[in-house]
Short mmCIF file of C-alpha atoms in Angstrom, two decimals:
data_model
loop_
_atom_site.label_atom_id
_atom_site.label_comp_id
_atom_site.label_asym_id
_atom_site.label_seq_id
_atom_site.Cartn_x
_atom_site.Cartn_y
_atom_site.Cartn_z
CA MET A 1 -15.39 -5.11 -34.18
CA VAL A 2 -13.85 -3.16 -31.30
CA SER A 3 -16.42 -1.49 -29.04
CA SER A 4 -16.21 2.20 -28.17
CA THR A 5 -15.52 1.30 -24.50
CA ASP A 6 -12.55 -0.92 -25.46
CA ALA A 7 -11.22 1.78 -27.78
CA ALA A 8 -11.47 4.44 -25.06
CA SER A 9 -9.72 2.15 -22.56
CA SER A 10 -6.95 1.45 -25.06
CA ARG A 11 -6.46 5.16 -25.73
CA ARG A 12 -6.34 5.86 -21.99
CA GLN A 13 -3.70 3.18 -21.40
CA THR A 14 -1.64 4.51 -24.30
CA ARG A 15 -1.83 8.03 -22.88
CA LEU A 16 -0.86 6.91 -19.38
CA ARG A 17 2.07 4.92 -20.76
CA ARG A 18 3.25 7.92 -22.78
CA GLU A 19 3.02 10.19 -19.73
CA TYR A 20 4.97 7.69 -17.64
CA LEU A 21 7.77 7.44 -20.21
CA TYR A 22 7.87 11.23 -20.50
CA ARG A 23 8.24 11.67 -16.74
CA LYS A 24 10.99 9.06 -16.76
CA SER A 25 12.81 10.88 -19.57
CA LEU A 26 12.81 14.08 -17.48
CA GLN A 27 14.68 12.36 -14.68
CA GLY A 28 18.11 12.86 -16.28
CA ARG A 29 17.58 16.60 -16.84
CA GLU A 30 16.16 17.13 -13.35
CA LYS A 31 19.13 15.28 -11.85
CA SER A 32 21.56 17.65 -13.60
CA SER A 33 19.63 20.71 -12.37
CA TYR A 34 19.48 19.30 -8.84
CA GLU A 35 23.26 18.75 -8.80
CA GLN A 36 23.91 22.31 -9.99
CA LYS A 37 21.69 23.77 -7.25
CA ARG A 38 23.39 21.57 -4.69
CA LEU A 39 26.78 22.99 -5.67
CA VAL A 40 25.42 26.56 -5.45
CA ARG A 41 24.00 25.93 -1.96
CA ALA A 42 27.27 24.39 -0.80
CA ALA A 43 29.33 27.30 -2.14
CA LEU A 44 27.08 29.92 -0.53
CA ALA A 45 27.01 28.08 2.80
CA ALA A 46 30.82 27.81 2.87
CA GLY A 47 31.42 31.37 1.61
CA LYS A 48 33.43 30.13 -1.36
CA LYS A 49 33.49 31.24 -4.98
CA LEU A 50 31.02 29.65 -7.36
CA PRO A 51 32.38 27.04 -9.78
CA THR A 52 33.23 28.65 -13.10
CA GLU A 53 30.72 26.58 -15.07
CA LEU A 54 27.83 27.78 -12.84
CA ARG A 55 28.47 31.56 -12.89
CA ALA A 56 26.52 32.15 -16.10
CA SER A 57 23.42 30.35 -14.79
CA TYR A 58 23.67 31.61 -11.19
CA ASP A 59 20.77 34.08 -11.41
CA LYS A 60 18.38 31.42 -12.69
CA LEU A 61 19.54 28.83 -10.17
CA SER A 62 19.36 31.33 -7.31
CA THR A 63 15.75 32.21 -8.19
CA GLU A 64 14.77 28.53 -8.24
CA ILE A 65 16.49 27.90 -4.89
CA GLN A 66 14.62 30.79 -3.26
CA GLN A 67 11.28 29.42 -4.47
CA GLU A 68 11.87 25.91 -3.16
CA ASP A 69 10.52 24.50 0.08
CA GLY A 70 11.22 21.34 2.09
CA LYS A 71 9.56 19.10 -0.50
CA THR A 72 10.62 20.66 -3.78
CA GLU A 73 14.30 20.99 -2.85
CA VAL A 74 14.63 17.19 -2.78
CA GLN A 75 15.29 15.45 -6.06
CA LYS A 76 12.28 13.57 -7.41
CA THR A 77 12.15 10.52 -9.68
CA HIS A 78 9.38 8.82 -11.68
CA VAL A 79 9.02 6.44 -8.72
CA ASP A 80 7.71 9.28 -6.54
CA ASP A 81 4.64 9.70 -8.76
CA GLU A 82 3.27 6.19 -8.13
CA TYR A 83 1.37 7.36 -5.07
CA GLY A 84 1.49 11.09 -5.81
CA ASP A 85 -2.31 11.44 -5.58
CA ALA A 86 -2.68 9.27 -2.45
CA GLY A 87 -5.11 10.83 -0.01
CA LEU A 88 -6.91 12.93 -2.64
CA GLU A 89 -9.45 10.16 -3.25
CA ASP A 90 -10.28 7.05 -1.26
CA PRO A 91 -8.69 3.88 -2.69
CA ARG A 92 -10.91 1.22 -4.27
CA VAL A 93 -9.52 -2.28 -3.74
CA CYS A 94 -10.50 -5.43 -5.63
CA VAL A 95 -9.87 -8.69 -3.71
CA THR A 96 -9.80 -12.11 -5.35
CA THR A 97 -8.14 -15.53 -5.04
CA SER A 98 -6.03 -17.87 -7.10
CA ARG A 99 -7.88 -20.35 -9.33
CA SER A 100 -9.76 -23.31 -7.82
CA ALA A 101 -9.69 -21.80 -4.36
CA SER A 102 -10.37 -24.00 -1.33
CA SER A 103 -13.06 -23.12 1.20
CA ARG A 104 -10.40 -21.91 3.65
CA LEU A 105 -8.85 -19.56 1.08
CA LYS A 106 -12.30 -18.22 0.17
CA GLN A 107 -12.93 -17.48 3.85
CA PHE A 108 -9.51 -15.80 4.11
CA ALA A 109 -10.37 -13.68 1.05
CA LYS A 110 -13.68 -12.65 2.67
CA GLU A 111 -11.87 -11.54 5.82
CA THR A 112 -9.20 -9.76 3.75
CA LYS A 113 -11.95 -7.88 1.93
CA LEU A 114 -13.33 -6.66 5.26
CA LEU A 115 -9.93 -5.17 6.13
CA PHE A 116 -10.09 -2.63 3.30
CA PRO A 117 -12.86 0.00 3.26
CA ASN A 118 -14.43 0.54 -0.18
CA SER A 119 -13.24 -2.90 -1.33
CA VAL A 120 -15.00 -5.50 -3.47
CA ARG A 121 -14.43 -9.26 -3.52
CA ILE A 122 -14.91 -11.10 -6.81
CA ASN A 123 -14.78 -14.77 -7.77
CA ARG A 124 -11.67 -15.58 -9.81
CA GLY A 125 -13.25 -18.23 -12.03
CA ASN A 126 -11.03 -18.98 -15.04
CA ASN A 127 -9.93 -15.39 -15.59
CA ARG A 128 -6.26 -14.86 -16.41
CA VAL A 129 -4.23 -12.25 -14.57
CA ASP A 130 -4.12 -9.91 -17.59
CA GLU A 131 -7.91 -10.14 -17.87
CA LEU A 132 -8.26 -9.29 -14.17
CA ILE A 133 -5.98 -6.27 -14.57
CA GLU A 134 -7.91 -4.94 -17.56
CA SER A 135 -11.24 -5.41 -15.80
CA CYS A 136 -9.97 -3.59 -12.71
CA LYS A 137 -8.63 -0.71 -14.80
CA GLU A 138 -11.95 -0.34 -16.62
CA SER A 139 -13.79 -0.38 -13.28
CA GLU A 140 -11.37 2.27 -11.93
CA PHE A 141 -10.03 0.21 -9.05
CA THR A 142 -6.86 1.64 -7.56
CA ASP A 143 -5.46 -1.70 -6.33
CA LEU A 144 -5.82 -5.42 -6.96
CA VAL A 145 -5.16 -7.90 -4.12
CA ILE A 146 -4.81 -11.62 -4.94
CA VAL A 147 -4.50 -14.19 -2.14
CA GLN A 148 -2.87 -17.56 -2.90
CA GLU A 149 -2.64 -20.94 -1.19
CA THR A 150 -0.78 -24.23 -1.04
CA ARG A 151 -2.78 -27.28 0.03
CA GLY A 152 -5.53 -25.19 1.54
CA GLU A 153 -3.25 -22.90 3.57
CA PRO A 154 -2.93 -19.21 2.56
CA ASP A 155 0.73 -18.67 1.71
CA GLY A 156 0.95 -15.64 -0.56
CA ILE A 157 -0.59 -12.26 -1.33
CA VAL A 158 -0.07 -10.05 -4.38
CA VAL A 159 -0.72 -6.30 -4.15
CA CYS A 160 -0.86 -4.52 -7.52
CA HIS A 161 -1.30 -0.75 -7.68
CA LEU A 162 -3.16 0.38 -10.79
CA PRO A 163 -2.73 1.48 -13.47
CA LEU A 164 1.10 1.53 -13.63
CA GLY A 165 2.26 -0.38 -10.54
CA PRO A 166 4.17 -1.11 -8.43
CA THR A 167 3.33 -4.75 -7.75
CA ALA A 168 4.50 -6.47 -4.57
CA PHE A 169 4.37 -10.14 -3.61
CA PHE A 170 4.43 -11.21 0.04
CA THR A 171 4.68 -14.76 1.34
CA LEU A 172 2.29 -15.53 4.18
CA SER A 173 2.73 -17.82 7.18
CA GLY A 174 0.98 -18.45 10.45
CA SER A 175 -2.40 -17.33 9.14
CA VAL A 176 -5.10 -17.34 11.82
CA LEU A 177 -8.67 -16.63 10.71
CA ARG A 178 -11.14 -14.76 12.88
CA HIS A 179 -13.02 -17.82 14.13
CA ASP A 180 -9.71 -19.49 15.09
CA LEU A 181 -8.62 -16.71 17.47
CA GLU A 182 -8.37 -17.67 21.11
CA GLY A 183 -11.35 -16.35 23.03
CA GLY A 184 -13.14 -15.38 19.81
CA ALA A 185 -12.77 -12.28 17.67
CA SER A 186 -14.21 -8.86 18.39
CA PRO A 187 -16.90 -7.55 16.01
CA MET A 188 -15.55 -6.28 12.70
CA SER A 189 -15.82 -2.51 12.35
CA GLU A 190 -16.20 -0.83 8.97
CA ALA A 191 -14.65 2.43 10.17
CA PHE A 192 -11.59 3.74 8.33
CA PRO A 193 -8.63 2.45 10.41
CA HIS A 194 -5.49 4.10 11.69
CA VAL A 195 -2.50 2.40 10.02
CA ILE A 196 0.66 1.85 12.09
CA LEU A 197 3.89 1.15 10.17
CA GLU A 198 6.66 0.13 12.55
CA ASN A 199 10.32 -0.03 11.54
CA PHE A 200 9.91 0.83 7.83
CA ASN A 201 12.88 3.20 7.90
CA THR A 202 15.00 2.28 4.87
CA ASP A 203 14.31 3.39 1.29
CA LEU A 204 12.90 -0.05 0.50
CA GLY A 205 10.95 -0.06 3.75
CA ARG A 206 9.36 3.30 2.98
CA ARG A 207 8.37 2.10 -0.48
CA ILE A 208 6.84 -1.10 0.91
CA GLY A 209 5.12 1.07 3.52
CA ASN A 210 3.57 3.14 0.72
CA VAL A 211 2.29 -0.02 -0.98
CA LEU A 212 0.58 -1.13 2.24
CA LYS A 213 -0.72 2.11 3.71
CA CYS A 214 -2.22 3.35 0.43
CA LEU A 215 -4.66 0.43 0.49
CA PHE A 216 -6.50 2.31 3.25
CA PRO A 217 -8.30 5.68 3.11
CA VAL A 218 -7.52 8.57 5.43
CA PRO A 219 -9.26 7.87 8.79
CA LYS A 220 -11.10 10.18 11.15
CA PRO A 221 -9.04 11.20 14.20
CA ASP A 222 -11.40 9.53 16.67
CA THR A 223 -11.64 6.10 15.02
CA ARG A 224 -10.88 3.18 17.33
CA ARG A 225 -9.85 0.70 14.68
CA ILE A 226 -6.12 0.00 14.26
CA ILE A 227 -4.21 -1.85 11.54
CA THR A 228 -0.57 -2.65 12.39
CA PHE A 229 2.29 -3.69 10.11
CA ALA A 230 5.36 -4.33 12.30
CA ASN A 231 8.63 -5.07 10.50
CA ASN A 232 11.20 -7.20 12.34
CA ASN A 233 14.22 -8.46 10.38
CA ASP A 234 12.33 -8.28 7.07
CA SER A 235 9.37 -10.20 8.48
CA ILE A 236 6.16 -8.19 8.74
CA SER A 237 3.62 -9.04 11.41
CA PHE A 238 0.05 -8.04 10.61
CA ARG A 239 -2.45 -7.38 13.40
CA HIS A 240 -5.94 -5.90 13.48
CA HIS A 241 -7.38 -4.44 16.70
CA MET A 242 -10.12 -2.32 18.17
CA TYR A 243 -9.45 -0.41 21.36
CA SER A 244 -11.66 0.85 24.16
CA LYS A 245 -10.96 3.28 27.00
CA SER A 246 -11.83 1.94 30.44
CA GLY A 247 -10.44 4.95 32.28
CA LYS A 248 -8.62 8.21 31.75
CA GLU A 249 -5.28 6.46 31.19
CA GLU A 250 -6.36 2.85 30.60
CA VAL A 251 -6.75 1.46 27.08
CA THR A 252 -7.80 -2.12 26.27
CA LEU A 253 -6.98 -3.77 22.94
CA HIS A 254 -9.40 -6.27 21.39
CA GLU A 255 -8.04 -8.37 18.55
CA VAL A 256 -10.37 -8.49 15.54
CA GLY A 257 -8.34 -10.66 13.18
CA PRO A 258 -7.25 -12.12 10.93
CA ARG A 259 -3.55 -12.26 11.80
CA PHE A 260 -0.60 -13.45 9.77
CA GLU A 261 3.12 -12.98 9.09
CA MET A 262 4.41 -11.56 5.80
#
């Protein structure tokens, strides 16, 4: 017999799926309206006559154009809604490993958990991926992070945004845990970090940037914790630092770790 909790979860997933498909179905109509308004703007800017097919709907289009601002005048797609509520509530991240994790991967997962405020690390056990996803949805996690390994060396990380995606997979290389850093690692702060995204300028880069930055809540302006994702020829370097001010214009960086390439 299906429990009331399972039935409510199933109804919620059905509703979310229906809303997603509805937003996607609107994309074609919104694209047509966007193209019409673009033609009206171009004609008015150039001082030319309106196209014949737009004269009947000019009043309606003109009213919509006047009410638009910098955000609403740009065409939106169903992809834009994936992180539409980012920043309204702090993300809740669930961190786990692949099955039969080695001691090194477990330590890497512990340090990964410390990177994300409001995160929880769970033991994978024998749970399948679909079971993990359902459990995270029921627990209202916003993201699921799974770290993977080959022969004891972390070599992959999966970031899944819930409930409808996207899901990104990154290969890992050159992983250095906190206790392996030269000179030792600085103490781990639990403050919400500033997130630096360097060279994520293309459409794909901006989308990957959204996947990464939305794992972190909005920080306070005076926090001294910094998370950096630096993109160089499609290779992303991850670094984690604290900084201290030793003078009016002198700033010292202290690496906290871990570090790795994606």
